[in-house]
Coordinates of C-alpha atoms in Angstrom, one line a residue:
Chain G
E1 CA 2.7 13.5 -19.0
T2 CA 0.3 11.4 -17.3
G3 CA -1.7 14.7 -16.6
V4 CA -2.1 13.2 -12.8
T5 CA 0.1 15.4 -10.4
Q6 CA 1.3 14.5 -7.0
S7 CA 2.5 17.0 -4.3
P8 CA 4.5 18.0 -2.3
T9 CA 6.9 16.0 -4.1
H10 CA 9.2 15.2 -0.9
L11 CA 8.1 15.7 2.8
I12 CA 9.3 15.2 5.9
K13 CA 7.7 14.2 9.4
T14 CA 8.3 13.5 12.8
R15 CA 7.3 10.0 14.6
G16 CA 3.5 10.1 15.4
Q17 CA 2.7 13.4 14.0
Q18 CA -0.5 13.2 10.6
V19 CA 0.3 14.6 7.2
T20 CA -2.0 15.3 4.5
L21 CA -1.1 14.6 0.9
R22 CA -2.9 15.8 -2.8
C23 CA -3.0 14.5 -6.3
S24 CA -5.0 16.2 -8.4
S25 CA -6.6 14.1 -11.3
Q26 CA -7.9 14.1 -15.2
S27 CA -11.3 15.8 -15.7
G28 CA -13.5 12.7 -16.2
H29 CA -11.2 10.5 -13.5
N30 CA -13.7 9.4 -11.3
T31 CA -11.6 6.4 -10.0
V32 CA -9.4 7.6 -7.8
S33 CA -6.9 4.6 -5.9
W34 CA -4.0 5.5 -3.6
Y35 CA -0.8 2.8 -3.1
Q36 CA 2.1 3.5 -1.0
Q37 CA 5.7 1.0 -2.6
A38 CA 8.3 0.6 0.2
L39 CA 12.1 1.5 -1.1
G40 CA 12.5 -2.2 -3.7
Q41 CA 8.7 -3.2 -3.0
G42 CA 6.3 -3.2 -5.5
P43 CA 2.9 -0.5 -5.3
Q44 CA 1.1 -1.7 -1.9
F45 CA -2.9 -1.1 -2.7
I46 CA -4.2 1.3 -0.1
F47 CA -7.4 1.9 -1.8
Q48 CA -9.1 3.3 -4.1
Y49 CA -12.2 6.0 -4.5
Y50 CA -14.8 5.7 -6.6
R51 CA -17.5 8.5 -7.2
E52 CA -16.3 10.0 -3.9
E53 CA -16.6 7.3 -1.6
E54 CA -14.0 4.2 -0.2
N55 CA -14.2 1.6 -2.5
G56 CA -12.7 -1.0 -1.5
R57 CA -9.2 -0.9 1.7
G58 CA -6.2 -3.1 1.1
N59 CA -4.0 -4.3 4.3
F60 CA -3.9 -0.7 6.2
P61 CA -4.7 0.4 9.4
P62 CA -7.8 2.8 9.9
R63 CA -5.1 5.9 10.2
F64 CA -4.4 5.7 6.5
S65 CA -7.1 7.9 4.9
G66 CA -8.5 9.7 2.8
L67 CA -10.8 12.0 0.4
Q68 CA -11.6 12.5 -3.1
F69 CA -13.4 15.6 -4.3
P70 CA -15.9 16.1 -6.6
N71 CA -12.8 18.0 -8.5
Y72 CA -11.6 14.9 -9.4
S73 CA -8.4 15.9 -6.9
S74 CA -8.2 13.7 -3.7
E75 CA -6.1 13.7 -0.6
L76 CA -4.6 10.6 1.5
N77 CA -4.2 11.1 5.1
V78 CA -1.7 9.5 7.7
N79 CA -2.1 10.0 11.3
A80 CA 0.2 9.0 13.9
L81 CA 3.3 8.9 11.8
E82 CA 5.7 5.4 12.2
L83 CA 8.8 5.1 10.9
D84 CA 7.9 2.7 8.3
D85 CA 5.7 4.9 6.7
S86 CA 7.9 6.3 5.1
A87 CA 7.9 5.5 1.4
L88 CA 7.0 6.7 -1.9
Y89 CA 3.1 7.1 -2.2
L90 CA 1.5 6.9 -5.6
C91 CA -2.3 8.6 -6.7
A92 CA -3.6 6.4 -9.8
S93 CA -6.3 7.3 -11.5
S94 CA -8.8 6.1 -14.2
L95 CA -11.5 7.0 -16.6
P96 CA -14.5 4.4 -16.9
E97 CA -14.5 1.8 -18.4
Q98 CA -10.6 2.0 -19.2
T99 CA -8.2 -0.4 -17.0
E100 CA -5.2 1.1 -17.3
A101 CA -4.7 4.3 -14.2
F102 CA -2.6 6.8 -14.7
F103 CA 0.4 7.2 -12.0
G104 CA 1.3 10.6 -10.4
Q105 CA 5.4 10.6 -10.0
G106 CA 4.6 10.1 -6.6
T107 CA 5.1 11.5 -2.6
R108 CA 8.2 10.9 -1.3
L109 CA 7.6 10.8 2.5
T110 CA 10.3 10.3 4.9
V111 CA 9.4 9.8 8.9
V112 CA 11.7 10.2 11.5
Chain V
D1 CA 0.9 -14.2 0.5
Q2 CA 2.7 -12.7 -2.7
Q3 CA 0.1 -13.2 -5.6
V4 CA 2.4 -11.7 -7.9
K5 CA 6.3 -12.3 -7.8
Q6 CA 8.2 -11.4 -10.7
N7 CA 11.0 -13.6 -9.3
S8 CA 14.3 -11.8 -11.4
P9 CA 15.4 -8.3 -9.8
S10 CA 17.2 -7.8 -12.3
L11 CA 18.3 -8.5 -15.8
S12 CA 20.9 -7.3 -18.1
V13 CA 20.3 -7.7 -22.6
Q14 CA 22.7 -6.3 -25.0
E15 CA 20.7 -3.2 -27.1
G16 CA 19.2 -4.5 -30.1
R17 CA 18.9 -8.5 -28.3
I18 CA 15.2 -9.3 -27.3
S19 CA 14.7 -8.2 -23.4
I20 CA 11.8 -11.0 -21.5
L21 CA 10.4 -10.4 -18.1
N22 CA 8.3 -12.9 -16.2
C23 CA 5.9 -12.4 -13.3
D24 CA 3.9 -15.4 -12.3
Y25 CA 0.4 -15.6 -10.4
T26 CA -1.6 -17.3 -7.7
N27 CA -5.2 -16.4 -8.1
S28 CA -6.4 -17.6 -11.6
M29 CA -10.1 -14.5 -10.3
F30 CA -7.3 -12.2 -12.3
D31 CA -9.2 -11.0 -15.2
Y32 CA -6.0 -8.2 -16.4
F33 CA -2.9 -7.7 -16.4
L34 CA -0.5 -5.1 -16.9
W35 CA 2.8 -3.6 -17.3
Y36 CA 4.2 -0.3 -16.0
K37 CA 8.0 0.6 -16.5
K38 CA 9.0 2.8 -14.1
Y39 CA 12.1 5.8 -13.8
P40 CA 13.0 6.8 -10.9
A41 CA 12.0 10.2 -9.6
E42 CA 8.9 9.4 -11.2
G43 CA 5.5 7.1 -11.5
P44 CA 4.9 4.2 -12.7
T45 CA 4.5 4.0 -16.7
F46 CA 1.8 2.7 -18.4
L47 CA 3.1 -0.1 -21.5
I48 CA 1.0 -2.9 -21.9
S49 CA -2.3 -4.9 -20.7
I50 CA -4.0 -8.4 -21.9
S51 CA -7.0 -9.9 -20.6
S52 CA -7.1 -13.2 -19.2
I53 CA -9.3 -13.5 -22.2
K54 CA -6.3 -13.3 -24.3
D55 CA -3.1 -15.0 -24.6
K56 CA -1.2 -12.5 -26.3
N57 CA -1.0 -8.5 -27.1
E58 CA 1.1 -6.1 -29.3
D59 CA 2.2 -3.2 -29.1
G60 CA 5.4 -1.9 -31.4
R61 CA 8.5 -3.6 -29.7
F62 CA 5.5 -4.8 -27.4
T63 CA 4.1 -8.0 -27.0
V64 CA 3.0 -9.9 -23.4
F65 CA 2.1 -13.5 -23.7
L66 CA -0.3 -15.5 -20.7
N67 CA -0.4 -18.7 -20.3
K68 CA -3.2 -18.7 -17.9
S69 CA -2.7 -22.9 -17.0
A70 CA 1.1 -21.6 -16.3
K71 CA -0.7 -18.4 -14.7
H72 CA 2.4 -16.8 -15.7
L73 CA 2.5 -13.9 -17.8
S74 CA 5.2 -12.3 -19.8
L75 CA 6.5 -8.9 -21.1
H76 CA 8.9 -9.2 -24.8
I77 CA 10.8 -6.5 -25.6
V78 CA 11.6 -6.4 -29.3
P79 CA 14.8 -4.1 -30.4
S80 CA 15.4 -3.8 -27.1
Q81 CA 16.9 0.4 -27.2
P82 CA 19.2 1.9 -23.5
G83 CA 15.8 3.8 -23.1
D84 CA 14.4 0.7 -22.3
S85 CA 16.8 0.4 -18.9
A86 CA 13.8 0.9 -16.4
V87 CA 12.2 -1.0 -13.4
Y88 CA 8.9 -3.1 -15.0
F89 CA 6.5 -4.0 -13.1
C90 CA 4.2 -6.4 -13.6
A91 CA 0.8 -5.6 -12.2
A92 CA -3.1 -8.1 -12.3
S93 CA -6.4 -6.8 -11.5
V94 CA -9.9 -7.5 -11.5
G95 CA -13.0 -5.7 -10.8
A96 CA -15.4 -3.8 -12.9
S97 CA -14.4 -1.7 -15.3
G98 CA -12.9 1.3 -13.8
T99 CA -12.4 0.6 -10.2
Y100 CA -9.6 -1.8 -11.4
K101 CA -7.3 -2.7 -7.7
Y102 CA -3.6 -3.6 -9.1
I103 CA -2.0 -6.8 -7.1
F104 CA 1.9 -6.0 -7.8
G105 CA 5.6 -7.4 -8.3
T106 CA 8.1 -6.5 -6.4
G107 CA 10.1 -4.8 -10.4
T108 CA 12.7 -6.3 -12.8
R109 CA 15.2 -3.3 -13.5
L110 CA 16.2 -4.1 -16.9
K111 CA 19.6 -3.1 -18.1
V112 CA 20.2 -2.6 -22.3
L113 CA 23.9 -2.1 -22.8
A114 CA 25.4 0.1 -25.7

């Protein structure tokens, strides 16, 4: 039990649609990162939020965007969904001064 | 450009024996390395980490070794148990404390045979 919960656990969307994935972190975890894990691959860093501001972005287009809220929850938004966006999306949070991040169980997104 | 590589997609080990999982990296700026374990339908679970200033870190049955000159790290599990069967990811990070961003390898699926 990592204290990081994601919703929904599974989601099916149609190409071109928009999706919002949610993550709830433990109290005090002021850093949240989002990762995309395609089948057979390791998680790929999408972006990170630190104290509600974006703090680094991986190699993902602008249609991937996010928000972090004061209550330690966060969102990942993906616009104009493409078939290749089908993946497991993982949220990870960490405490200040802590190296290891704690992952949620992920949201499995399928784009058809 | 894969900065963190796990060249063995799978590994099978007998229960009670040692499991050795390997990881290579290319970026000498990485300052922290971590191992995560992942079961199906679950998120990755943190196992053990090592700072780039150390060459070994041990936690119970799990030991991570870091060879900076070879840009290589390994995870040893002794003794291996059937519950250790999972996918293991090596990750490297660089960043200020609390804002680490990870680069993951592609994972090694460990199967411990009873």
